[in-house]
mmCIF file of C-alpha atoms and ligand atoms in Angstrom:
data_model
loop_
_atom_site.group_PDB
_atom_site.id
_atom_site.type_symbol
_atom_site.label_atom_id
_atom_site.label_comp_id
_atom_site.label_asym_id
_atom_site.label_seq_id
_atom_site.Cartn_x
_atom_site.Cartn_y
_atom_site.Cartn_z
ATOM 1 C CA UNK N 157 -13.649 -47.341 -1.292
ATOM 2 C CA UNK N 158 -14.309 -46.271 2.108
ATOM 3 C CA UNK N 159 -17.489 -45.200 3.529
ATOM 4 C CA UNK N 160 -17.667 -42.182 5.981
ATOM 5 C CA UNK N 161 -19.049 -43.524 9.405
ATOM 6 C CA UNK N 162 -21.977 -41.511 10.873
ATOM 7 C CA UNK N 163 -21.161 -42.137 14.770
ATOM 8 C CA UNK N 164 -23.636 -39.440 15.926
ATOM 9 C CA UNK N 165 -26.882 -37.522 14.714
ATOM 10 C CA UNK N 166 -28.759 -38.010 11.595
ATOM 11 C CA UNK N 167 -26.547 -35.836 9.076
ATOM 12 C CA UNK N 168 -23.123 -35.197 10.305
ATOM 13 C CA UNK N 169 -20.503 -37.308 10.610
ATOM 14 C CA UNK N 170 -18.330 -37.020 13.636
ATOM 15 C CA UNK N 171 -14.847 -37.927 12.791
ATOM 16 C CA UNK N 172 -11.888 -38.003 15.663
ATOM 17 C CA UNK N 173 -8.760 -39.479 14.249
ATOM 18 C CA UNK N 174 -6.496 -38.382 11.812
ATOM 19 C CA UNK N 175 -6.333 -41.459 9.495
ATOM 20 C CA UNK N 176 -10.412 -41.497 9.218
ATOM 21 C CA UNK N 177 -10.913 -37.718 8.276
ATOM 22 C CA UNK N 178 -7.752 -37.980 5.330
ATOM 23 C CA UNK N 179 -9.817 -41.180 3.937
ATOM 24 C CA UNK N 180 -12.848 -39.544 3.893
ATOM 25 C CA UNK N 181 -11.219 -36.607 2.341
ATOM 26 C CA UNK N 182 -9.333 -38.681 -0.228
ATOM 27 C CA UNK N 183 -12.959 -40.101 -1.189
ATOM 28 C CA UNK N 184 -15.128 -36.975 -1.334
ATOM 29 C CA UNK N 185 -11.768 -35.783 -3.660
ATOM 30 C CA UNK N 186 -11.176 -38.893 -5.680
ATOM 31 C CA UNK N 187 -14.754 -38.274 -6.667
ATOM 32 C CA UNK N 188 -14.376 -34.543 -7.801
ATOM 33 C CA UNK N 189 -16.109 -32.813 -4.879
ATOM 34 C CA UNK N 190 -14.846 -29.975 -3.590
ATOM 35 C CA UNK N 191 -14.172 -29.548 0.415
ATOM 36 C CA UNK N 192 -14.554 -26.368 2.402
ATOM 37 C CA UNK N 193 -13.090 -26.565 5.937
ATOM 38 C CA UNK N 194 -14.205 -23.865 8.838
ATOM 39 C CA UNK N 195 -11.503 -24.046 11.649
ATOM 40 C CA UNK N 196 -13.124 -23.869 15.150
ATOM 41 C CA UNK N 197 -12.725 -23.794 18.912
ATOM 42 C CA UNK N 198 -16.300 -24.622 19.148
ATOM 43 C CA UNK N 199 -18.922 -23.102 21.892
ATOM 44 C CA UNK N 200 -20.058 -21.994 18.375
ATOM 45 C CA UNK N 201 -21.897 -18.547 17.772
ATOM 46 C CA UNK N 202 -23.568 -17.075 14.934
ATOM 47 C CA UNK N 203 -19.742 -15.726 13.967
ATOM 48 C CA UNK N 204 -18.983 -19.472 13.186
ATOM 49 C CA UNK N 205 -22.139 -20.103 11.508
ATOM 50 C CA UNK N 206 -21.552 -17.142 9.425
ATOM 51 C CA UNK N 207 -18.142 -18.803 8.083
ATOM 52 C CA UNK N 208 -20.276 -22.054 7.703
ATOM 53 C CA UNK N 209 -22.967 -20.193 5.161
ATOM 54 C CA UNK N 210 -20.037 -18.612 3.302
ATOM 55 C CA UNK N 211 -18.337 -22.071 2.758
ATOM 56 C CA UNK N 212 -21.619 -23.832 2.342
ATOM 57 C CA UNK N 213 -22.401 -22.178 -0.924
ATOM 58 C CA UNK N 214 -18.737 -22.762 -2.384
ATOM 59 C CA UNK N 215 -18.328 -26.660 -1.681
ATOM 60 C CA UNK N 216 -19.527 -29.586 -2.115
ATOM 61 C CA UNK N 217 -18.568 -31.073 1.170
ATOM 62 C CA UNK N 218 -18.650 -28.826 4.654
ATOM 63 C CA UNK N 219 -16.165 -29.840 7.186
ATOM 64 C CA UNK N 220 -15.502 -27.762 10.081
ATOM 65 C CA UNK N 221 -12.977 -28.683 12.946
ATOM 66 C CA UNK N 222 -13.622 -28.116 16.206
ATOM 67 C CA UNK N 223 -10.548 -28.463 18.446
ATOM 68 C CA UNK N 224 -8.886 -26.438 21.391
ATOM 69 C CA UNK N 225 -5.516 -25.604 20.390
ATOM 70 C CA UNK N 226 -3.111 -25.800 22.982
ATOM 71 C CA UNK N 227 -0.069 -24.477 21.304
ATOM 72 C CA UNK N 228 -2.096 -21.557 20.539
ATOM 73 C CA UNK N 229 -2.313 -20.710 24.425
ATOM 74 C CA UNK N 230 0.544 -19.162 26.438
ATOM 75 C CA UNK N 231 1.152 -19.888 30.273
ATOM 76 C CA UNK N 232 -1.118 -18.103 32.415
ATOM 77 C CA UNK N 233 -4.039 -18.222 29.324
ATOM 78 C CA UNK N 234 -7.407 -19.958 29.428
ATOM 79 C CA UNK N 235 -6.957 -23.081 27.867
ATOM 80 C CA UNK N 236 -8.249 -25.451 30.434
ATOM 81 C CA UNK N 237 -11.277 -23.289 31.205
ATOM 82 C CA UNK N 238 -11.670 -22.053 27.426
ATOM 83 C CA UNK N 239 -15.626 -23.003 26.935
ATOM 84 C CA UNK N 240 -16.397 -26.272 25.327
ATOM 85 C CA UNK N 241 -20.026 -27.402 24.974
ATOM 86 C CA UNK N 242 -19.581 -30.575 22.419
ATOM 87 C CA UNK N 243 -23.939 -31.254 22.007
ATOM 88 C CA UNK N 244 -25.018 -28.057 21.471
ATOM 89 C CA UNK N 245 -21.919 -27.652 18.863
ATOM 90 C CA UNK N 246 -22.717 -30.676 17.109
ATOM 91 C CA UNK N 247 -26.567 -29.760 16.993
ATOM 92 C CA UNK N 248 -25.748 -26.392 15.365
ATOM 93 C CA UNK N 249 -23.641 -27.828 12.899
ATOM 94 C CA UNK N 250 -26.198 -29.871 12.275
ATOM 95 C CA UNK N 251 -28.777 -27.319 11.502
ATOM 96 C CA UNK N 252 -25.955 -25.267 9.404
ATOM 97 C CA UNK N 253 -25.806 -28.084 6.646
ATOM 98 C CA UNK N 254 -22.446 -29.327 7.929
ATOM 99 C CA UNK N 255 -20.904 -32.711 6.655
ATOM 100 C CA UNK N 256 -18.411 -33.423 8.838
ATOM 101 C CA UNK N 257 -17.026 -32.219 12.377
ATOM 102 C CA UNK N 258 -13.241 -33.075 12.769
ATOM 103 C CA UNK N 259 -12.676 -32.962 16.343
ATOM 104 C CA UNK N 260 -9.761 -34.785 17.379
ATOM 105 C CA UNK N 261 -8.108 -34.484 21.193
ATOM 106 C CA UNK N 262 -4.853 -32.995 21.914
ATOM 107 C CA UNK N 263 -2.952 -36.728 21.805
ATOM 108 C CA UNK N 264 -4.463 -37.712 18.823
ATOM 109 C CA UNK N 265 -3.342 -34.602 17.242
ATOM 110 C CA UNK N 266 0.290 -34.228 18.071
ATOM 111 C CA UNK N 267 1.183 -37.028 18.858
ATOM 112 C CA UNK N 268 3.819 -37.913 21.030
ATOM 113 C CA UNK N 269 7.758 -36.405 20.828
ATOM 114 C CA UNK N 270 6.177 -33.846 18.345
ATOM 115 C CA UNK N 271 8.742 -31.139 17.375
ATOM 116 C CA UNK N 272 7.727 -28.962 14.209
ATOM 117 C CA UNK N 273 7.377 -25.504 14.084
ATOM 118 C CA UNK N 274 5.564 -23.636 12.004
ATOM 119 C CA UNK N 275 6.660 -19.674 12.663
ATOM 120 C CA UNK N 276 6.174 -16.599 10.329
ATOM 121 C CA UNK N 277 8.860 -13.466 11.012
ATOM 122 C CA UNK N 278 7.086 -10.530 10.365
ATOM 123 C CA UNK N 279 3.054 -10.256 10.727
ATOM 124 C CA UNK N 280 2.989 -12.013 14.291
ATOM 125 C CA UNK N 281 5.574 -8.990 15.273
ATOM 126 C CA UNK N 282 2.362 -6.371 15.372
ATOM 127 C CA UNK N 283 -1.179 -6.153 17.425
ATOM 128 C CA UNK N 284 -1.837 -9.117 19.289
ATOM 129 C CA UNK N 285 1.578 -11.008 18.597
ATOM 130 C CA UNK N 286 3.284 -8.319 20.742
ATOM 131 C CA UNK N 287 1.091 -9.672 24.345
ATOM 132 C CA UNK N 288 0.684 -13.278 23.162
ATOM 133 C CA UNK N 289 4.311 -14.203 21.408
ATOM 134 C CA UNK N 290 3.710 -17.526 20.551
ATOM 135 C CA UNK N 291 0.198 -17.489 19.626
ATOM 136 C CA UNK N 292 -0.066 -16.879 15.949
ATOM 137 C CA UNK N 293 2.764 -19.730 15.590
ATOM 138 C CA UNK N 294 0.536 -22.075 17.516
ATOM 139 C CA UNK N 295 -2.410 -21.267 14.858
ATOM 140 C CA UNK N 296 0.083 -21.343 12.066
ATOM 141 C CA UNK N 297 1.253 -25.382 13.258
ATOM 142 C CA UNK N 298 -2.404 -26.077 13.401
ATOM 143 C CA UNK N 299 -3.683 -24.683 10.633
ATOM 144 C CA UNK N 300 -1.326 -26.387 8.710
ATOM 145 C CA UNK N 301 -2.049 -29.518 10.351
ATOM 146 C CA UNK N 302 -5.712 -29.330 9.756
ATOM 147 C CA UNK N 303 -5.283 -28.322 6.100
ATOM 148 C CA UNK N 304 -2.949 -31.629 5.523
ATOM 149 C CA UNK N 305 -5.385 -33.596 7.147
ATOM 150 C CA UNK N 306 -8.930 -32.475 6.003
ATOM 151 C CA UNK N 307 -7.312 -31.627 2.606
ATOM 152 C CA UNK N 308 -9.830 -28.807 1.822
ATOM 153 C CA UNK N 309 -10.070 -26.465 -1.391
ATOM 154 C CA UNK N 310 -11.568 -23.509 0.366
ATOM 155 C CA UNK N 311 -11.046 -22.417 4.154
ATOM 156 C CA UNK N 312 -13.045 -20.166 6.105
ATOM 157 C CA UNK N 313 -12.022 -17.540 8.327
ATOM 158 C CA UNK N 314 -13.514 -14.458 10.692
ATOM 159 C CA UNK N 315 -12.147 -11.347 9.968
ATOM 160 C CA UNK N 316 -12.533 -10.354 13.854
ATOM 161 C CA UNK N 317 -9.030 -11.979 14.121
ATOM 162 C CA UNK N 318 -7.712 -9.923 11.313
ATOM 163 C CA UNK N 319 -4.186 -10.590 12.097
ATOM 164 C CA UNK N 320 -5.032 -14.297 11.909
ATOM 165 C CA UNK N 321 -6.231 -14.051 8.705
ATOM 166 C CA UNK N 322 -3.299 -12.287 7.062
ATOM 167 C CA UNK N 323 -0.808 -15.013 9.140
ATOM 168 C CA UNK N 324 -3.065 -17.461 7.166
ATOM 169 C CA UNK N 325 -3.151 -15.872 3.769
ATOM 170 C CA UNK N 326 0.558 -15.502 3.935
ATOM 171 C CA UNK N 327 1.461 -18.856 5.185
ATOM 172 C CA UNK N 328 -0.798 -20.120 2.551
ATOM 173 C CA UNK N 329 1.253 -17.837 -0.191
ATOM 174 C CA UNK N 330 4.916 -18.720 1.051
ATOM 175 C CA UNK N 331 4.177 -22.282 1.986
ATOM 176 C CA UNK N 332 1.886 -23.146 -1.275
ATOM 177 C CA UNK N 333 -1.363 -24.407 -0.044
ATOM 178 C CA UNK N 334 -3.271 -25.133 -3.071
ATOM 179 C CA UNK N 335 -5.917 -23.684 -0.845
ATOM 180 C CA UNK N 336 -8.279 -20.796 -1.335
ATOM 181 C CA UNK N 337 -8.716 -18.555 1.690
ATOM 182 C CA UNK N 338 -11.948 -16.719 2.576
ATOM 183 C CA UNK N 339 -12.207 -13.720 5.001
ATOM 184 C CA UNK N 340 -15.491 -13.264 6.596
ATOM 185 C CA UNK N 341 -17.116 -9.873 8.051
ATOM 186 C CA UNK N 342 -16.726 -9.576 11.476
ATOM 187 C CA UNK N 343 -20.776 -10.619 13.310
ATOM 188 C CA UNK N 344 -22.223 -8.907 16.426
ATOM 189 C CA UNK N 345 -24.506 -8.936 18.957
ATOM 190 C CA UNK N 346 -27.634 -6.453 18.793
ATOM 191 C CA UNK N 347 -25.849 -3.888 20.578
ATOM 192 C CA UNK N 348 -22.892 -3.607 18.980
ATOM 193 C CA UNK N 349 -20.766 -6.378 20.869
ATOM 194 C CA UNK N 350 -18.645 -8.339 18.023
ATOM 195 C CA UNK N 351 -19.263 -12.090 19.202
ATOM 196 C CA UNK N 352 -16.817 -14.179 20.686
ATOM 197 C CA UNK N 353 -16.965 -17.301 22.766
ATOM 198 C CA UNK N 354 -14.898 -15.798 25.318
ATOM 199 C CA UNK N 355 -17.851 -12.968 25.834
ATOM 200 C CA UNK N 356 -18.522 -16.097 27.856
ATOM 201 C CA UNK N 357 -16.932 -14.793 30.667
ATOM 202 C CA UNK N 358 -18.208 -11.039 29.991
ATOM 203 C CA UNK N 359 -19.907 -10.451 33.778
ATOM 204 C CA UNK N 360 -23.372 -8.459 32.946
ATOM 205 C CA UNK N 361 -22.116 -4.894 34.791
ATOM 206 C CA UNK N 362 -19.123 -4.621 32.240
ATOM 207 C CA UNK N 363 -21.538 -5.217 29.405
ATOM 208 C CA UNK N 364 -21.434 -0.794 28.508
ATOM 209 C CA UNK N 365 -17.225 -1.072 29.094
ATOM 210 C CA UNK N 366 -17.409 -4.131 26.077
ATOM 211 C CA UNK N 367 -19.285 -2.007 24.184
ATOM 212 C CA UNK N 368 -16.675 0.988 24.255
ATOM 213 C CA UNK N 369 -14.649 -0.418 21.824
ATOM 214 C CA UNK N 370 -17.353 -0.341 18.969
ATOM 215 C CA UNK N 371 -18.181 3.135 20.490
ATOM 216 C CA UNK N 372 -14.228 3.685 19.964
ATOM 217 C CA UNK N 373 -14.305 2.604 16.572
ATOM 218 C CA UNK N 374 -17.393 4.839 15.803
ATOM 219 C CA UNK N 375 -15.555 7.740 17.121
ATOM 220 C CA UNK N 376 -12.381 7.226 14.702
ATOM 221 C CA UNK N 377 -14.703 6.508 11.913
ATOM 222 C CA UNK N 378 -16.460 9.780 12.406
ATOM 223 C CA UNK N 379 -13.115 11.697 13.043
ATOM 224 C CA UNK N 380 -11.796 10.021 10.122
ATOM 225 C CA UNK N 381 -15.146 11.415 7.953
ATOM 226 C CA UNK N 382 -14.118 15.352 9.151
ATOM 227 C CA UNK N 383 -11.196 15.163 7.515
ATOM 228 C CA UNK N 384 -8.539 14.042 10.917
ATOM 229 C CA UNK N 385 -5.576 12.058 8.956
ATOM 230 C CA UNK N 386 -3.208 11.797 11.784
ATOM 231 C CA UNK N 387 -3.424 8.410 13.493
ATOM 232 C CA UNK N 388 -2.291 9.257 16.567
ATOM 233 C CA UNK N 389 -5.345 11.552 16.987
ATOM 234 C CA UNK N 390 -7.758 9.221 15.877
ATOM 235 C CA UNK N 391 -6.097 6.221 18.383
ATOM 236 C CA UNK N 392 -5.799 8.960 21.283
ATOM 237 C CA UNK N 393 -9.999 9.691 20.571
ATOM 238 C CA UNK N 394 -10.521 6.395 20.483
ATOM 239 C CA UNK N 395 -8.468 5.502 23.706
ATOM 240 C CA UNK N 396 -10.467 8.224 25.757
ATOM 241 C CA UNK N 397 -13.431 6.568 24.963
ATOM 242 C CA UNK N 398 -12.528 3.355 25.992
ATOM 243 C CA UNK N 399 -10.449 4.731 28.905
ATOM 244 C CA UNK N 400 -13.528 6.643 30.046
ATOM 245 C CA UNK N 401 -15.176 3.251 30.831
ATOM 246 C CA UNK N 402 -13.143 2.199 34.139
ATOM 247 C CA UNK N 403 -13.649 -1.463 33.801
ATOM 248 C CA UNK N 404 -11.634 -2.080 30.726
ATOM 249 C CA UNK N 405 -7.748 -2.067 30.147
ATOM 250 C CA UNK N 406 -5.966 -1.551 26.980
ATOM 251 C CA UNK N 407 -3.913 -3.879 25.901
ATOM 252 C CA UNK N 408 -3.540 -1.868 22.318
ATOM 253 C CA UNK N 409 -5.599 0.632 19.614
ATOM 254 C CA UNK N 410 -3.570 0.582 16.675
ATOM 255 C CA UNK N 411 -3.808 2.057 12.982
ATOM 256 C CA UNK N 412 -1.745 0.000 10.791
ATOM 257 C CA UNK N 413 -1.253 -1.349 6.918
ATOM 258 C CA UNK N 414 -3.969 -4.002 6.381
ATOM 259 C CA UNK N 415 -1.257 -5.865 4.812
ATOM 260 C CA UNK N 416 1.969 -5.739 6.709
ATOM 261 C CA UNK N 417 0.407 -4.893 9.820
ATOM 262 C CA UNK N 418 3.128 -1.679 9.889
ATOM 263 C CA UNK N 419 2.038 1.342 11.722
ATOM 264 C CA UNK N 420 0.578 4.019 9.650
ATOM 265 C CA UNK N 421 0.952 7.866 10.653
ATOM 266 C CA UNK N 422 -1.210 9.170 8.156
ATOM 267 C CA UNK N 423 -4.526 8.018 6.698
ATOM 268 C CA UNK N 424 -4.251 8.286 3.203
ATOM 269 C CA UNK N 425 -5.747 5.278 2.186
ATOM 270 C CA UNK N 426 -7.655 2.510 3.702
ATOM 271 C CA UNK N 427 -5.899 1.266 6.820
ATOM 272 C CA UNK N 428 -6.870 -1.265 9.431
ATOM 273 C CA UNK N 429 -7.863 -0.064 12.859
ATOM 274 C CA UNK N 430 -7.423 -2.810 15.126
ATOM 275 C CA UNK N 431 -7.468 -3.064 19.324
ATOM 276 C CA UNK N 432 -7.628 -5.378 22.134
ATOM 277 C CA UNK N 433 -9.152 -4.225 25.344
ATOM 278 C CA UNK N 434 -9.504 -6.553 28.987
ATOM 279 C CA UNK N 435 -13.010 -6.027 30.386
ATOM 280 C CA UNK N 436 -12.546 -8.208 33.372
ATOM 281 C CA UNK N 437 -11.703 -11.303 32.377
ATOM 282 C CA UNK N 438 -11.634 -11.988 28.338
ATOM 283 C CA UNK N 439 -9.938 -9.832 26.255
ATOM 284 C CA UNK N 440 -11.619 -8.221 23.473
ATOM 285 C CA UNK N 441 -10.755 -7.686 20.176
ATOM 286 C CA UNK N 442 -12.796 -5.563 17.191
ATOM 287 C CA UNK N 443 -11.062 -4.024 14.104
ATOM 288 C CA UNK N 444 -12.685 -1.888 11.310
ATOM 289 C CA UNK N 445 -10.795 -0.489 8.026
ATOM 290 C CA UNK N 446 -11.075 3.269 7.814
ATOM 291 C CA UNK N 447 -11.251 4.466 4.755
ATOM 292 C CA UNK N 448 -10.317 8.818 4.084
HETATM 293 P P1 AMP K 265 -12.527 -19.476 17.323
HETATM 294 O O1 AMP K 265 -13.453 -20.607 17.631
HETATM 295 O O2 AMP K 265 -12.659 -18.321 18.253
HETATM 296 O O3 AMP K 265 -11.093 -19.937 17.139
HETATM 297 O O4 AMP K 265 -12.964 -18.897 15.911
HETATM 298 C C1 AMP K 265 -13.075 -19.738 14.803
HETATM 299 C C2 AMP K 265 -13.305 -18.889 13.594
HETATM 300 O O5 AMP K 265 -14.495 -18.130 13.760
HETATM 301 C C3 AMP K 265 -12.162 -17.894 13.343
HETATM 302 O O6 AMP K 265 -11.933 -17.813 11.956
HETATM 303 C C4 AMP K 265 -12.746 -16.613 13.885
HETATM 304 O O7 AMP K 265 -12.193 -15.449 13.284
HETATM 305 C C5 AMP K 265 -14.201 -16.768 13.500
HETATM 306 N N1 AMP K 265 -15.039 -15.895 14.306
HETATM 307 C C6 AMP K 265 -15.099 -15.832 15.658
HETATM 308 N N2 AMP K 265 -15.935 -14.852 16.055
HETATM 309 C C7 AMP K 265 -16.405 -14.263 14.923
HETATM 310 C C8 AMP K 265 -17.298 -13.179 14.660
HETATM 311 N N3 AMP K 265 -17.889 -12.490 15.632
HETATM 312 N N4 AMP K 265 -17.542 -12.865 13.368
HETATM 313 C C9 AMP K 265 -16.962 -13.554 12.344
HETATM 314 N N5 AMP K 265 -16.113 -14.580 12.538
HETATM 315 C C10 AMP K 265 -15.843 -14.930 13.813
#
């Protein structure tokens, strides 16, 4: 039987290669315990640690990964200057009850002359897909990657990337992952601001244009509550709102099917409003479900 190696800190084991994290996995599973798995970026926020204290309480054995996905970034994105801050991460982990960190780099994780594809047809054709084509296929490869190699029963994602979630839930379906998949509720700042480690890059004078788009989903909630059904209206109240602050661009407000993602012209049932916004540099993203 193999051990798991502690190479830093007192309680978690940092694990880097592929071959080390599916032992350890086949051991905490050859000996009945169940593994939860939180999928990171890392420059971890209390979003992340949110996922962490949802999966905490439902396994036996906390891993969370921690790796910047390059397949997940088109030309032109931020993946070289995405934030990393590897201590502080592994601290907070710590203090969050984690077992394991899985943070491999980009060689050991491909590999080399790597040429899979993992690509879904429909949901990445809405919201975010639409500015960032191949993104949701780059979380799709990785996802599955991560889920072969950490082996977990439970997964752990943030419902502030909606779409991701339903790409997840449905590649999970089609593809059979004996996996069950958790959404979390989205977590914000005081004020409002739904976290993100790209607020990073949030300069303090657009900090009232960032917070439009909460204001903008307050606005459609309330127009929703009088009684407005057509979505249209409710995007075009929510656009002034946003478009009223002149630091921000839209990149899209939509009111869709929580499910498929589809455009909905009427609210007649719970639907998913969902937008992403520029504010200077990062682009923003916040989602609510209205509900008639
Ligand atoms: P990231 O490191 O940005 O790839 O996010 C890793 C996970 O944390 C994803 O499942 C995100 O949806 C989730 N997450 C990020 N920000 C938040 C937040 N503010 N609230 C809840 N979950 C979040």
């Amino acid at each position: 039987m193999l051990t798991p190696k502690t190479f830093a800190g007192d309680t978690v084991d940092i694990i880097t290669t592929i071959e080390e994290m599916q032992s350890r996995s086949d051991v905490h599973r050859g000996s009945g315990k169940t593994i939860g798995l939180v999928p990171t970026m890392g420059y971890l926020h209390e979003g992340h640690l949110s996922l962490m204290a949802a999966a905490r309480g439902k396994c036996d054995d906390l891993v969370v990964s921690i790796f910047v996905n390059p397949t997940q970034f088109g030309p032109g994105e931020d993946f070289e200057c995405y934030p990393r801050d590897m201590d502080r991460d592994i601290a907070l982990c710590e203090k969050a009850g984690v077992d394991a960190i899985f943070a491999p780099d980009v060689p050991g994780l491909y590999g080399e002359n790597f040429q899979t594809q993992v690509k879904l047809t429909k949901l990445p054709g809405h919201l975010c897909g639409l500015s960032r084509p191949i993104h949701f296929d780059g979380v799709a490869l990785v996802v599955t990657k991560l889920f072969n190699i950490v082996k977990p029963n439970l997964s752990v994602f943030g419902l502030k990337d909606f779409q991701q979630v339903a790409v997840i839930r449905q590649m999970v379906r089609d593809l059979n992952f004996d996996i069950e998949i958790i959404g979390a509720p989205i977590v914000r700042e005081a004020d409002g601001l739904a976290m993100s480690s790209r607020n990073a890059y949030l300069v303090a004078e657009n900090r009232g244009a960032a917070l439009s788009l909460q204001a903008a989903i307050r606005r459609a909630t309330e127009a929703v509550g009088e009684g407005v059904r057509d979505a249209a209206k409710v995007i075009a109240m929510a656009r002034e709102v946003i478009e009223s602050h002149p630091a921000t661009e839209i990149d899209y407000i939509n009111i869709c099917d929580p499910d498929t993602l589809v455009d909905v012209k009427e609210i007649d049932r719970p639907v998913l409003m969902a937008m992403a916004v520029k504010v200077g540099k990062p682009r923003l993203l916040d989602n609510a479900i209205l509900a008639p």
